Coordinates of C-alpha atoms in Angstrom, one line a residue:
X1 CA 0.0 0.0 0.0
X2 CA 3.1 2.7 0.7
X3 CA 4.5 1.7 -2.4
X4 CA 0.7 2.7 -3.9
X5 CA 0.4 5.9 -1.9
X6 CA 4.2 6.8 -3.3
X7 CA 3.0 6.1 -6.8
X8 CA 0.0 8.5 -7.1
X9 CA 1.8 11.1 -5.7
X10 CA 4.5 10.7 -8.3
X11 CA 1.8 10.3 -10.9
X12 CA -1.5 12.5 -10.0
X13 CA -1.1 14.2 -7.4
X14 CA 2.1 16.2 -7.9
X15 CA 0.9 17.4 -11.1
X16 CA -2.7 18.7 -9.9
X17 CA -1.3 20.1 -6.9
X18 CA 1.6 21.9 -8.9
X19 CA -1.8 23.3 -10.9
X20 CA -3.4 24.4 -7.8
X21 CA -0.1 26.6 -6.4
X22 CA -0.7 28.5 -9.7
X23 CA -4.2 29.8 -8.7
X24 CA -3.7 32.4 -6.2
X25 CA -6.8 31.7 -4.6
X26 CA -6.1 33.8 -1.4
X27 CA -8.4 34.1 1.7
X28 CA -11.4 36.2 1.9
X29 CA -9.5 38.7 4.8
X30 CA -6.6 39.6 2.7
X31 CA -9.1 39.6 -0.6
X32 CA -12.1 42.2 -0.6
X33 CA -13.3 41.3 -3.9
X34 CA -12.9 37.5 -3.7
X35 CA -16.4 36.7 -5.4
X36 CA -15.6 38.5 -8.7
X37 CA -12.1 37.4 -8.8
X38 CA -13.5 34.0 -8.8
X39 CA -9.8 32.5 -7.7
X40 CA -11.6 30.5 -4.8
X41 CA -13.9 28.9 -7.0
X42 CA -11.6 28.3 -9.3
X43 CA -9.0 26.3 -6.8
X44 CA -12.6 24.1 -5.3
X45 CA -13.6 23.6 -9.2
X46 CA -9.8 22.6 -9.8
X47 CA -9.4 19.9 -6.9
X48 CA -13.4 18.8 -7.5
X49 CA -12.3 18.2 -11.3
X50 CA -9.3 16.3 -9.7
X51 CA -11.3 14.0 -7.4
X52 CA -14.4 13.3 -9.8
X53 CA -11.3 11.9 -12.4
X54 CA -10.2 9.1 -9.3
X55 CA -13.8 7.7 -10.0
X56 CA -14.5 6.6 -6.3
X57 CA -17.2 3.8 -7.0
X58 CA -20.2 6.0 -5.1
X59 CA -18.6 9.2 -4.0
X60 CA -20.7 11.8 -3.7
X61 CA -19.0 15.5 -4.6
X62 CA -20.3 18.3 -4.7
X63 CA -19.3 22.3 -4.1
X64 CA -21.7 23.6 -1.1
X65 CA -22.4 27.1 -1.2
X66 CA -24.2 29.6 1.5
X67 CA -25.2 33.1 0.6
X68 CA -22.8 35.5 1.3
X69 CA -20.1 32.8 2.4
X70 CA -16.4 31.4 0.6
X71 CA -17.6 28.0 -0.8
X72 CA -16.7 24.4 0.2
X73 CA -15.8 21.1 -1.2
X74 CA -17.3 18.0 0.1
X75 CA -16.6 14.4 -0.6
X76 CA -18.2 11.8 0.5
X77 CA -17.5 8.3 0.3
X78 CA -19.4 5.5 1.4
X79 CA -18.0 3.0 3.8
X80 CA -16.7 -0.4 2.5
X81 CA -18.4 -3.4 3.3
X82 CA -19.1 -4.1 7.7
X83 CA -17.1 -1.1 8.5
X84 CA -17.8 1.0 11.0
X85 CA -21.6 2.5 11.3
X86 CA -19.6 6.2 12.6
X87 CA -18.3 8.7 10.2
X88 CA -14.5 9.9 9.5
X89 CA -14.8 14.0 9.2
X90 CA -11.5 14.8 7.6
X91 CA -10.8 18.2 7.0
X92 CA -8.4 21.1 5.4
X93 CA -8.6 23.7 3.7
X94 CA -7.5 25.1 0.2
X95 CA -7.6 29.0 0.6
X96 CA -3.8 30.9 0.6
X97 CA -2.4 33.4 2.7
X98 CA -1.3 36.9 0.3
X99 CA 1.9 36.1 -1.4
X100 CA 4.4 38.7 0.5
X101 CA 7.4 39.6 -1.1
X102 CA 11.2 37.9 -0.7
X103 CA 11.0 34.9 -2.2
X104 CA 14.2 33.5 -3.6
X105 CA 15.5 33.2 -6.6
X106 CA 13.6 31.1 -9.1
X107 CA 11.0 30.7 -6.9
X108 CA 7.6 33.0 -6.6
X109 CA 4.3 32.3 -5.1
X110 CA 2.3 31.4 -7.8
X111 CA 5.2 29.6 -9.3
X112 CA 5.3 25.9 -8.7
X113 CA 8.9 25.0 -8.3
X114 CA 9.9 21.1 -7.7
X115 CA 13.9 21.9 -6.0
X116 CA 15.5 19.0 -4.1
X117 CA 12.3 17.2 -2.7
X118 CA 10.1 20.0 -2.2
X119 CA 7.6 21.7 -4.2
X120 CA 7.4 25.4 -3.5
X121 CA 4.5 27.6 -4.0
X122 CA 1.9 29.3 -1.6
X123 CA -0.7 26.5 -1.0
X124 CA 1.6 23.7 -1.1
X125 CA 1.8 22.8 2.1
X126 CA -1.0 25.0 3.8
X127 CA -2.7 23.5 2.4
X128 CA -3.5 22.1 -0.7
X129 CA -1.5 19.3 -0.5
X130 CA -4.9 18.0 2.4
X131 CA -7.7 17.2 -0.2
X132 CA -5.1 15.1 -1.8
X133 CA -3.9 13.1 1.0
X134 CA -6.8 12.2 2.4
X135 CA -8.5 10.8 -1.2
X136 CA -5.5 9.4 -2.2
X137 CA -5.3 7.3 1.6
X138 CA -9.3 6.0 0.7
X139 CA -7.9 5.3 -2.7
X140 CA -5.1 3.3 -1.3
X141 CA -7.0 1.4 1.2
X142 CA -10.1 0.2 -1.7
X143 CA -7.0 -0.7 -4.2
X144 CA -5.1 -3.0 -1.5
X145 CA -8.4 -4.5 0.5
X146 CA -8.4 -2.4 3.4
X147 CA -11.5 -1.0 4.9
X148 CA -12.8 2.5 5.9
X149 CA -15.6 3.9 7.4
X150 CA -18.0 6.6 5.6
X151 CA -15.7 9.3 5.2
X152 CA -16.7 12.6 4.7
X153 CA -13.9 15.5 3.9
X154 CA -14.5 18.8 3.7
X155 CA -12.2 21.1 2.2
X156 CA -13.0 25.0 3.4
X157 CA -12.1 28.3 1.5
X158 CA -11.7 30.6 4.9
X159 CA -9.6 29.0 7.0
X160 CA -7.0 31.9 6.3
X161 CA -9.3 34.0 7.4
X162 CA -10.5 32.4 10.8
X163 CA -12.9 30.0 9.1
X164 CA -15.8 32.7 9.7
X165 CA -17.8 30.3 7.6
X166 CA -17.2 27.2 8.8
X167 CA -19.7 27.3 12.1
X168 CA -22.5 28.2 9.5
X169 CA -21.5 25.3 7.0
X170 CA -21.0 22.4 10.2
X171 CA -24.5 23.8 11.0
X172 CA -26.2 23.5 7.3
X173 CA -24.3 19.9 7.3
X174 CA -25.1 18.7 10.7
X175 CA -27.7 15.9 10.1
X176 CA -26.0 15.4 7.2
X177 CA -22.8 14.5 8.7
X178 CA -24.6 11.8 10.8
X179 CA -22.4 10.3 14.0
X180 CA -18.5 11.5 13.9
X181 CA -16.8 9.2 15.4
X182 CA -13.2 10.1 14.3
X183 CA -12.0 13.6 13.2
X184 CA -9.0 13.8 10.9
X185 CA -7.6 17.7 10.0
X186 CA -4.4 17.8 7.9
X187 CA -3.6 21.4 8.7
X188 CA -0.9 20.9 11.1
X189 CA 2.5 19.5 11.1
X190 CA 5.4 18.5 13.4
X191 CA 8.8 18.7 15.0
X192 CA 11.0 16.8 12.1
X193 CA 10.3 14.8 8.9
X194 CA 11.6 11.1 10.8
X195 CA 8.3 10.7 12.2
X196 CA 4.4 10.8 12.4
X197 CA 3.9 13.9 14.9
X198 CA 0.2 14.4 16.3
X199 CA -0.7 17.8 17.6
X200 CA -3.0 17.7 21.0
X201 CA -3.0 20.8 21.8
X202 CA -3.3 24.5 20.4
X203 CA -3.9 27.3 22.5
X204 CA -6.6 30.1 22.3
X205 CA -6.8 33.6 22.1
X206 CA -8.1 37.6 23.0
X207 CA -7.4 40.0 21.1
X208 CA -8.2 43.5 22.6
X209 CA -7.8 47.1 21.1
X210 CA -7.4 49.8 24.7
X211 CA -7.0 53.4 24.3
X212 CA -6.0 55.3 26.7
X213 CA -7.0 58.8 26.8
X214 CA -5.5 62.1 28.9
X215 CA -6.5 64.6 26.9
X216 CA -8.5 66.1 23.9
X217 CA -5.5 67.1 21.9
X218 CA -1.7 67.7 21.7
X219 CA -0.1 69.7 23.7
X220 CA 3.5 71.6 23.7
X221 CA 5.8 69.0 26.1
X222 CA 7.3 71.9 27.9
X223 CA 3.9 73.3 28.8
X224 CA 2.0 70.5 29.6
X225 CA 4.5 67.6 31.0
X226 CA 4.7 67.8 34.9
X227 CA 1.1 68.6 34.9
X228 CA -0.3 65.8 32.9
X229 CA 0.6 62.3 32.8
X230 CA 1.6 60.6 29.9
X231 CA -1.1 58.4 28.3
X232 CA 2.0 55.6 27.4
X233 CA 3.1 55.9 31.4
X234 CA -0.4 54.9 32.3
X235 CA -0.9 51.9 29.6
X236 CA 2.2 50.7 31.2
X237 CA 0.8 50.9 34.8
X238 CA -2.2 49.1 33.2
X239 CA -0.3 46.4 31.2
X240 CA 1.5 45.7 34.9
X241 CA -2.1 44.9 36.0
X242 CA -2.0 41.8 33.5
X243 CA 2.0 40.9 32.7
X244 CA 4.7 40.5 35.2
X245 CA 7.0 42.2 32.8
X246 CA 9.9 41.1 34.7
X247 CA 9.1 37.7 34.2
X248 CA 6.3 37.7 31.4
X249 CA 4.0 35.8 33.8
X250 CA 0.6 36.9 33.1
X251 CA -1.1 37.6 36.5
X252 CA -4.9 37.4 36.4
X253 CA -6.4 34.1 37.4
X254 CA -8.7 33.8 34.6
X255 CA -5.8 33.2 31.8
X256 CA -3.9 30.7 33.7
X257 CA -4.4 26.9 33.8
X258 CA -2.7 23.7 35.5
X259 CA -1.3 21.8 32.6
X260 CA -2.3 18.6 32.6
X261 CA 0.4 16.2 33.9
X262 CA -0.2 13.8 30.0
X263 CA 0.8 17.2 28.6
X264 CA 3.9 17.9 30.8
X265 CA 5.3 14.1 29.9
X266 CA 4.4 14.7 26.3
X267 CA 6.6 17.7 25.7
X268 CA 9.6 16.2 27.6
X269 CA 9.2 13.2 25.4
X270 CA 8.9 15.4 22.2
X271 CA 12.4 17.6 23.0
X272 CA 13.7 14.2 23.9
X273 CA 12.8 12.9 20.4
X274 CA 14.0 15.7 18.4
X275 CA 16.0 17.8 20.3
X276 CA 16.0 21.4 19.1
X277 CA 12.0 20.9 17.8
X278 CA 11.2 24.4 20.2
X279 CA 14.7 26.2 21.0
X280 CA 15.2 26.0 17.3
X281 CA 12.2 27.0 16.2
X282 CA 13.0 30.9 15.8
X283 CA 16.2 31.9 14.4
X284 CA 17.6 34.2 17.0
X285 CA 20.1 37.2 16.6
X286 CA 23.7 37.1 18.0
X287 CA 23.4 37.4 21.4
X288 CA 20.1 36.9 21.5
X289 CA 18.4 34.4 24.4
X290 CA 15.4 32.3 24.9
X291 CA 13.4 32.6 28.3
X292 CA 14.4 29.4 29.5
X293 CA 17.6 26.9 29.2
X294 CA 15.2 24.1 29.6
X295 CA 13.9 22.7 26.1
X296 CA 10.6 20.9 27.9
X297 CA 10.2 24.5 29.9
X298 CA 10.3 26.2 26.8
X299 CA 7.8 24.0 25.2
X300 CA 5.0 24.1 27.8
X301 CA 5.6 28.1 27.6
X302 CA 4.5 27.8 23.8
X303 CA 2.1 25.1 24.6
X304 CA 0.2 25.5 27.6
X305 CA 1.4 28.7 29.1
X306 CA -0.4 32.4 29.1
X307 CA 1.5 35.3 27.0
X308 CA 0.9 38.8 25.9
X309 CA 2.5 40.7 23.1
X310 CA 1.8 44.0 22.0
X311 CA 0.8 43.4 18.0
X312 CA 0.2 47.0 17.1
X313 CA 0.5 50.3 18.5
X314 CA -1.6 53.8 17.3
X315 CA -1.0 57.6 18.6
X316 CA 2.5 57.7 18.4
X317 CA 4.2 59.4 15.1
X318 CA 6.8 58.1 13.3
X319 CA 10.3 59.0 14.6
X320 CA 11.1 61.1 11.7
X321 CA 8.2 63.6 12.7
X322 CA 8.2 63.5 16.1
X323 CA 7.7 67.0 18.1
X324 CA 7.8 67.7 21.8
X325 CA 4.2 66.9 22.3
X326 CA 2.4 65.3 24.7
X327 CA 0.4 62.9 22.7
X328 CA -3.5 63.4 23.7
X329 CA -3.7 59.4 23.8
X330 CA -1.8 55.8 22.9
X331 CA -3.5 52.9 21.7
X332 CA -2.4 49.5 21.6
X333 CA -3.5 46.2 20.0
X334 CA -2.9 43.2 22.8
X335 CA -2.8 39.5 21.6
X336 CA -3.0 37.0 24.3
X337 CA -2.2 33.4 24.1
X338 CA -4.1 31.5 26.4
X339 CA -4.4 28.2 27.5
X340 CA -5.6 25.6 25.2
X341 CA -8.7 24.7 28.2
X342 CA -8.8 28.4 29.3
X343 CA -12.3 30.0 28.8
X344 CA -11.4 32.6 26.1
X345 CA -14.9 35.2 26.9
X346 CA -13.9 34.8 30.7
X347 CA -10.3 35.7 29.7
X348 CA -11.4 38.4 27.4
X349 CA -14.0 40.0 30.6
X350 CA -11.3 39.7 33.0
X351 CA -8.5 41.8 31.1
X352 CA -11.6 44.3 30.2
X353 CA -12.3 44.4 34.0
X354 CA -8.3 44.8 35.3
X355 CA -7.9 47.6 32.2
X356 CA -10.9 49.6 33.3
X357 CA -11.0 49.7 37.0
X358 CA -9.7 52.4 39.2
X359 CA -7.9 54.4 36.6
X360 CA -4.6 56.4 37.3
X361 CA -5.2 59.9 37.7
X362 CA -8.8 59.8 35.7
X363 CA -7.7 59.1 32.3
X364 CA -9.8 57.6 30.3
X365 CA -9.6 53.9 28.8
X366 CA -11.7 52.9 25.5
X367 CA -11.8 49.5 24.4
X368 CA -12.4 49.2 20.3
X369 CA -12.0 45.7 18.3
X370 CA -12.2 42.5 20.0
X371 CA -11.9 38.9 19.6
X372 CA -12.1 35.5 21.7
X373 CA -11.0 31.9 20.1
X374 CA -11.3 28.6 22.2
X375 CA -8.2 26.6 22.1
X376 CA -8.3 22.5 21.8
X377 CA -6.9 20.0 24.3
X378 CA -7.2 16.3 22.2
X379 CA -8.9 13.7 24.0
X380 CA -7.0 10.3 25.0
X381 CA -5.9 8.8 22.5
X382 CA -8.1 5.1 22.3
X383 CA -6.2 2.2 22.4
X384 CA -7.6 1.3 18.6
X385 CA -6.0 4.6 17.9
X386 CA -2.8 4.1 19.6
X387 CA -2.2 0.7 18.0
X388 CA -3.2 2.4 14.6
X389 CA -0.5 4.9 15.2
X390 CA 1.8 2.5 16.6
X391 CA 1.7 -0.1 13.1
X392 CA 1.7 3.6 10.8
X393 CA 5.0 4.6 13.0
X394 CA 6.8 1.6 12.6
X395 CA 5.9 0.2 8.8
X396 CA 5.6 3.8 7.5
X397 CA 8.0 6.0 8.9
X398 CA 10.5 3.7 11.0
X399 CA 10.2 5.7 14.0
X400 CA 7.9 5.6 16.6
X401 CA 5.0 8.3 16.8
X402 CA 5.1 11.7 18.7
X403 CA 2.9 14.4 20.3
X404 CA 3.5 17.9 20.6
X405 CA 1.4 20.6 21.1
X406 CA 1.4 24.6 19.1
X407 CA 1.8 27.7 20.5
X408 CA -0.5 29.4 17.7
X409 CA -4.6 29.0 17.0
X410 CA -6.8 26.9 15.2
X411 CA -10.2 28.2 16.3
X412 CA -12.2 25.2 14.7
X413 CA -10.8 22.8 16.0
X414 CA -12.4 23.6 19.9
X415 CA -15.8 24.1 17.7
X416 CA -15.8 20.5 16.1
X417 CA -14.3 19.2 19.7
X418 CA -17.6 21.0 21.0
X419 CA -19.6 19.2 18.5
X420 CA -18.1 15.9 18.9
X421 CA -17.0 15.3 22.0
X422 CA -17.0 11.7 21.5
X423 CA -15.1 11.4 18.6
X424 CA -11.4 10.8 18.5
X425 CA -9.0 13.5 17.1
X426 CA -6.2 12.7 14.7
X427 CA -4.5 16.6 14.0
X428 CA -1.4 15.8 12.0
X429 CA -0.1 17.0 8.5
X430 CA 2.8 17.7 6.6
X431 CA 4.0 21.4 7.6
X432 CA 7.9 20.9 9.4
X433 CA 11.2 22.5 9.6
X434 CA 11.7 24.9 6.2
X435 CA 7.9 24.4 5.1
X436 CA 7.5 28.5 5.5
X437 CA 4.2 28.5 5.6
X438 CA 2.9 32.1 5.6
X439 CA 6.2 33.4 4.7
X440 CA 8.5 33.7 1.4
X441 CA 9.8 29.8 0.5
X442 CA 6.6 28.1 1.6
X443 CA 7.6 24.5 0.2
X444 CA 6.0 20.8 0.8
X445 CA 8.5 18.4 1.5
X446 CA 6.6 15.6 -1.2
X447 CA 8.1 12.2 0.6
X448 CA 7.3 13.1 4.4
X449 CA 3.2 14.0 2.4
X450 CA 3.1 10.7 1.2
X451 CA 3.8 8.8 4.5
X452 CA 1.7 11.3 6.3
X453 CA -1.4 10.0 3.7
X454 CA 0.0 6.6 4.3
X455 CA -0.9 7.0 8.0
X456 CA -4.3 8.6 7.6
X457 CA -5.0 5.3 5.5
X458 CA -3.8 2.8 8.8
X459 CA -5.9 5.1 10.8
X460 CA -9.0 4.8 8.9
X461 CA -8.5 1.5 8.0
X462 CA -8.2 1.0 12.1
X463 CA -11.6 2.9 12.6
X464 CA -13.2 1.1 10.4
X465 CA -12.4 -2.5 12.2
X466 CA -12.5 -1.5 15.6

C-alpha cells in the first residue's frame, strides 16, 4: 500500500497540486473582492475536477455554497463493506495566505517549483496538498483490500481567514454528517520529517484594542508635561495589572491553567525525540536568548502557558516627525495566548475588567475591536488509535510516533471538539522544519506528504475495524 500511496503522488497528485499553487486563490481577509475574482472557486472547481477523475465507486461531490459565504468542497464516500456505522470528518482547507514579497531566486508564489524534494509555491503545504492526501489514503485502502468507514472531507475556503464560515457550513451539514466518530484535520505539522507527529493541543486567544486617553489634543511638552501624565506611562501601569514584565507571567487568574500532567510528559518526550524541535524553532540574533535553558520549559511556555505581546500600537508618530508633544492618547493592539482549556470570553472580561477599573489619575480607557478563540486539548488517545498509530509509525516512517502541542490557534478545532465530543482527534499533516508557511519559500516536503497520507489510511482503516 506505501508503495501505492508513493506512486500517485508521483503520478497525479504532484501534477494537480503543482496546478493548484498556480491559482492564487487567497483568503477572503486579505481579498475584498474575492467573489468577482473567482480565484476560490476556481482552486474548489480545480481539486473537484481532480477527485471526480479518481472515479470513487459512489462518492458523492459536490461544491456547497451559502449566501454570502467562501464555498466548500465536500466528498463523500461510502463506507466499505461491515465497516464501522460512525463517520470519519476529515478536514483542510485550500484558501492561501497573500503572497508577501522575498522569495528566492527562481522561486515566486504562484510559481510551482519542484527543487530538491520539495515543491514550493503558496498552498503547497497550507494547504492544498490536504484534499489530496486524504483521497488518495481512501484510494489506497479500496485498491489494496483495506476497509474504511464513511468518510466525509470537507475542504474549506476561509480557514486563512478564521474560518468565519465554517460554524455556519457544520451547521447546514449537521444531520448530514450523521455520528463522527473520528476527526482527521491535515492542517498541522510536526517537530521533524523522521516521524508521524500528532498535535493535542493549540492554544486560544483575546485579542483586545485599549485606548487610553489624557487629553482632547496635543499639547506643547514643555507646557503641559509635569502637569499631565503621559497616556504611554499609564498603559504601562495598566499592562503591569495583566503581565509580570519582569518575568512575562501573566497575573490574572482567569488566563492561567494547570497543565495537565499527560501534557507535561508529552513535551519532555517530544524535545527528547528531536532535540531542538522548540529552541530551534525561531532563528535568534547574536546574542540573542530564549526565556528558559530548559527545552521541555520552553515547550509548555508555547504550549500551555499564558502570553501577551503587544501586536500593534496607534498615537505615536513616526520617529522622523516627532515633536515635543504630549500625545492626547496611545492605543495598543494586545494579543494574548491562552491556555488551550482556558475560557477565552472569561479571559477576554477579565483583562476588560483589570484595564478599566480604578484608573490612574482619571484618564480615560476605551476599548475598540475585540476577539475570543477557544483553544483545543485532544482527547486520550483510544487504544484502537494508539495501535493504529503504533503499526503507521513503525511500517511507515521507522520511527515511533510523537505528540507535541502549538503555541498558535486553530479556532475550529475547539468548535468541532464541542460538536463531537465523542469522537477521536487525529491533527497531523505535513508542515515541518523549512515548510514556511505564511512566509517567502513556503515548500512541501513531497516524501514526508506521502507517508503522512499513508498513516491517515492505517488510521481509517483502524476505525473502520475496531
Amino acid at each position: 500500500m506505501n508503495t501505492f500511496v508513493q506512486q500517485q503522488w508521483e503520478s497525479s497528485v504532484l501534477p494537480s497540486l503543482s496546478e493548484l499553487v498556480g491559482i492564487p486563490a487567497v483568503s477572503p481577509a486579505f481579498d475584498a473582492d474575492w467573489e468577482a475574482n473567482g480565484h476560490l472557486d476556481a482552486v474548489v472547481e480545480h481539486v473537484r475536477g481532480w477527485t471526480a477523475a479518481r472515479g470513487i465507486t459512489g462518492a458523492d461531490i459536490e461544491v456547497v455554497r451559502l449566501p454570502g459565504r467562501s464555498p466548500l468542497l465536500l466528498v463523500d464516500v461510502p463506507a466499505t463493506e461491515g465497516a464501522s456505522a460512525e463517520t470519519a470528518l476529515l478536514y483542510g482547507h485550500l484558501d492561501k495566505q497573500p503572497p508577501v514579497g522575498g522569495w528566492s531566486e527562481g522561486l515566486g508564489p504562484w510559481t510551482p517549483v519542484v527543487r530538491d524534494g520539495r515543491l514550493y509555491g503558496r498552498g503547497a503545504v497550507d494547504d492544498g496538498y490536504s484534499g489530496y492526501a486524504a483521497i488518495t489514503a481512501i484510494e489506497a485502502l479500496r485498491s489494496h483490500g483495506g476497509a474504511h468507514p464513511r468518510c466525509v472531507l470537507l475542504l474549506e475556503t476561509g480557514e486563512e481567514s478564521g474560518s468565519p464560515d465554517l460554524p455556519a457550513y457544520l451547521e447546514h451539514l449537521g444531520e448530514r454528517l450523521g455520528r463522527v466518530g473520528l476527526v482527521v484535520c491535515l492542517d498541522s505539522g510536526g517537530g521533524d520529517y523522521d516521524r508521524l507527529w500528532l498535535t493535542t493541543s493549540l492554544r486560544g486567544m483575546v485579542q483586545l484594542n485599549v485606548t487610553v486617553r489624557v487629553l482632547d489634543a496635543g499639547q506643547h511638552s514643555g507646557a503641559a508635561s509635569g502637569l499631565v501624565p503621559d497616556s504611554f506611562r499609564i498603559a504601562r501601569q495598566l499592562l503591569d495589572r495583566l503581565e509580570d514584565s519582569a518575568t512575562g507571567e501573566i497575573r490574572l487568574p482567569e488566563l492561567n491553567v494547570r497543565v495537565p500532567e499527560n501534557r507535561v510528559a508529552e513535551a519532555r518526550a517530544g524535545v527528547e525525540a528531536a532535540p531542538g524541535l522548540v529552541r530551534e524553532s525561531v532563528e535568534l540574533p547574536e546574542g540573542m536568548r530564549m526565556i528558559s535553558d530548559d527545552e521541555a520549559e520552553l515547550a509548555l511556555h508555547n504550549w500551555w502557558r499564558p502570553t501577551l505581546t503587544v501586536i500593534g500600537a496607534d498615537g505615536l508618530p513616526h520617529p522622523s516627525e516627532a515633536g515635543n508633544v504630549l500625545r492626547p492618547h496611545t492605543t495598543l493592539d494586545l494579543s494574548f495566548r491562552l491556555p488551550p482549556t482556558a475560557d477565552p470570553q472569561r479571559a477576554l472580561d477579565a483583562v476588560r475588567t483589570a484595564l478599566e477599573t480604578d484608573i490612574p489619575y482619571g484618564a480615560s480607557v476605551e476599548f475598540g475591536h475585540a476577539e475570543a478563540g477557544q483553544g483545543f486539548n485532544a482527547p486520550d488517545t483510544a487504544e484502537w488509535l494508539n495501535d493504529a498509530l503504533d503499526a503507521a509509525g513503525t511500517e511507515v516512517f521507522g520511527n515511533d510516533w510523537r505528540t507535541m502541542g502549538l503555541g498558535g490557534s486553530i479556532p475550529f478545532m475547539g468548535l468541532l471538539h464541542d460538536n463531537y465530543p465523542d469522537a477521536q482527534f487525529v491533527v497531523t499533516g505535513a508542515l515541518g522544519p523549512g515548510s514556511n508557511a505564511h512566509v517567502p519559500d513556503e515548500s512541501l516536503h513531497l516524501d514526508y506528504a506521502a507517508k503522512v497520507t499513508s498513516a491517515v489510511a492505517y488510521v481509517l482503516d483502524a476505525h473502520a475495524r475496531r
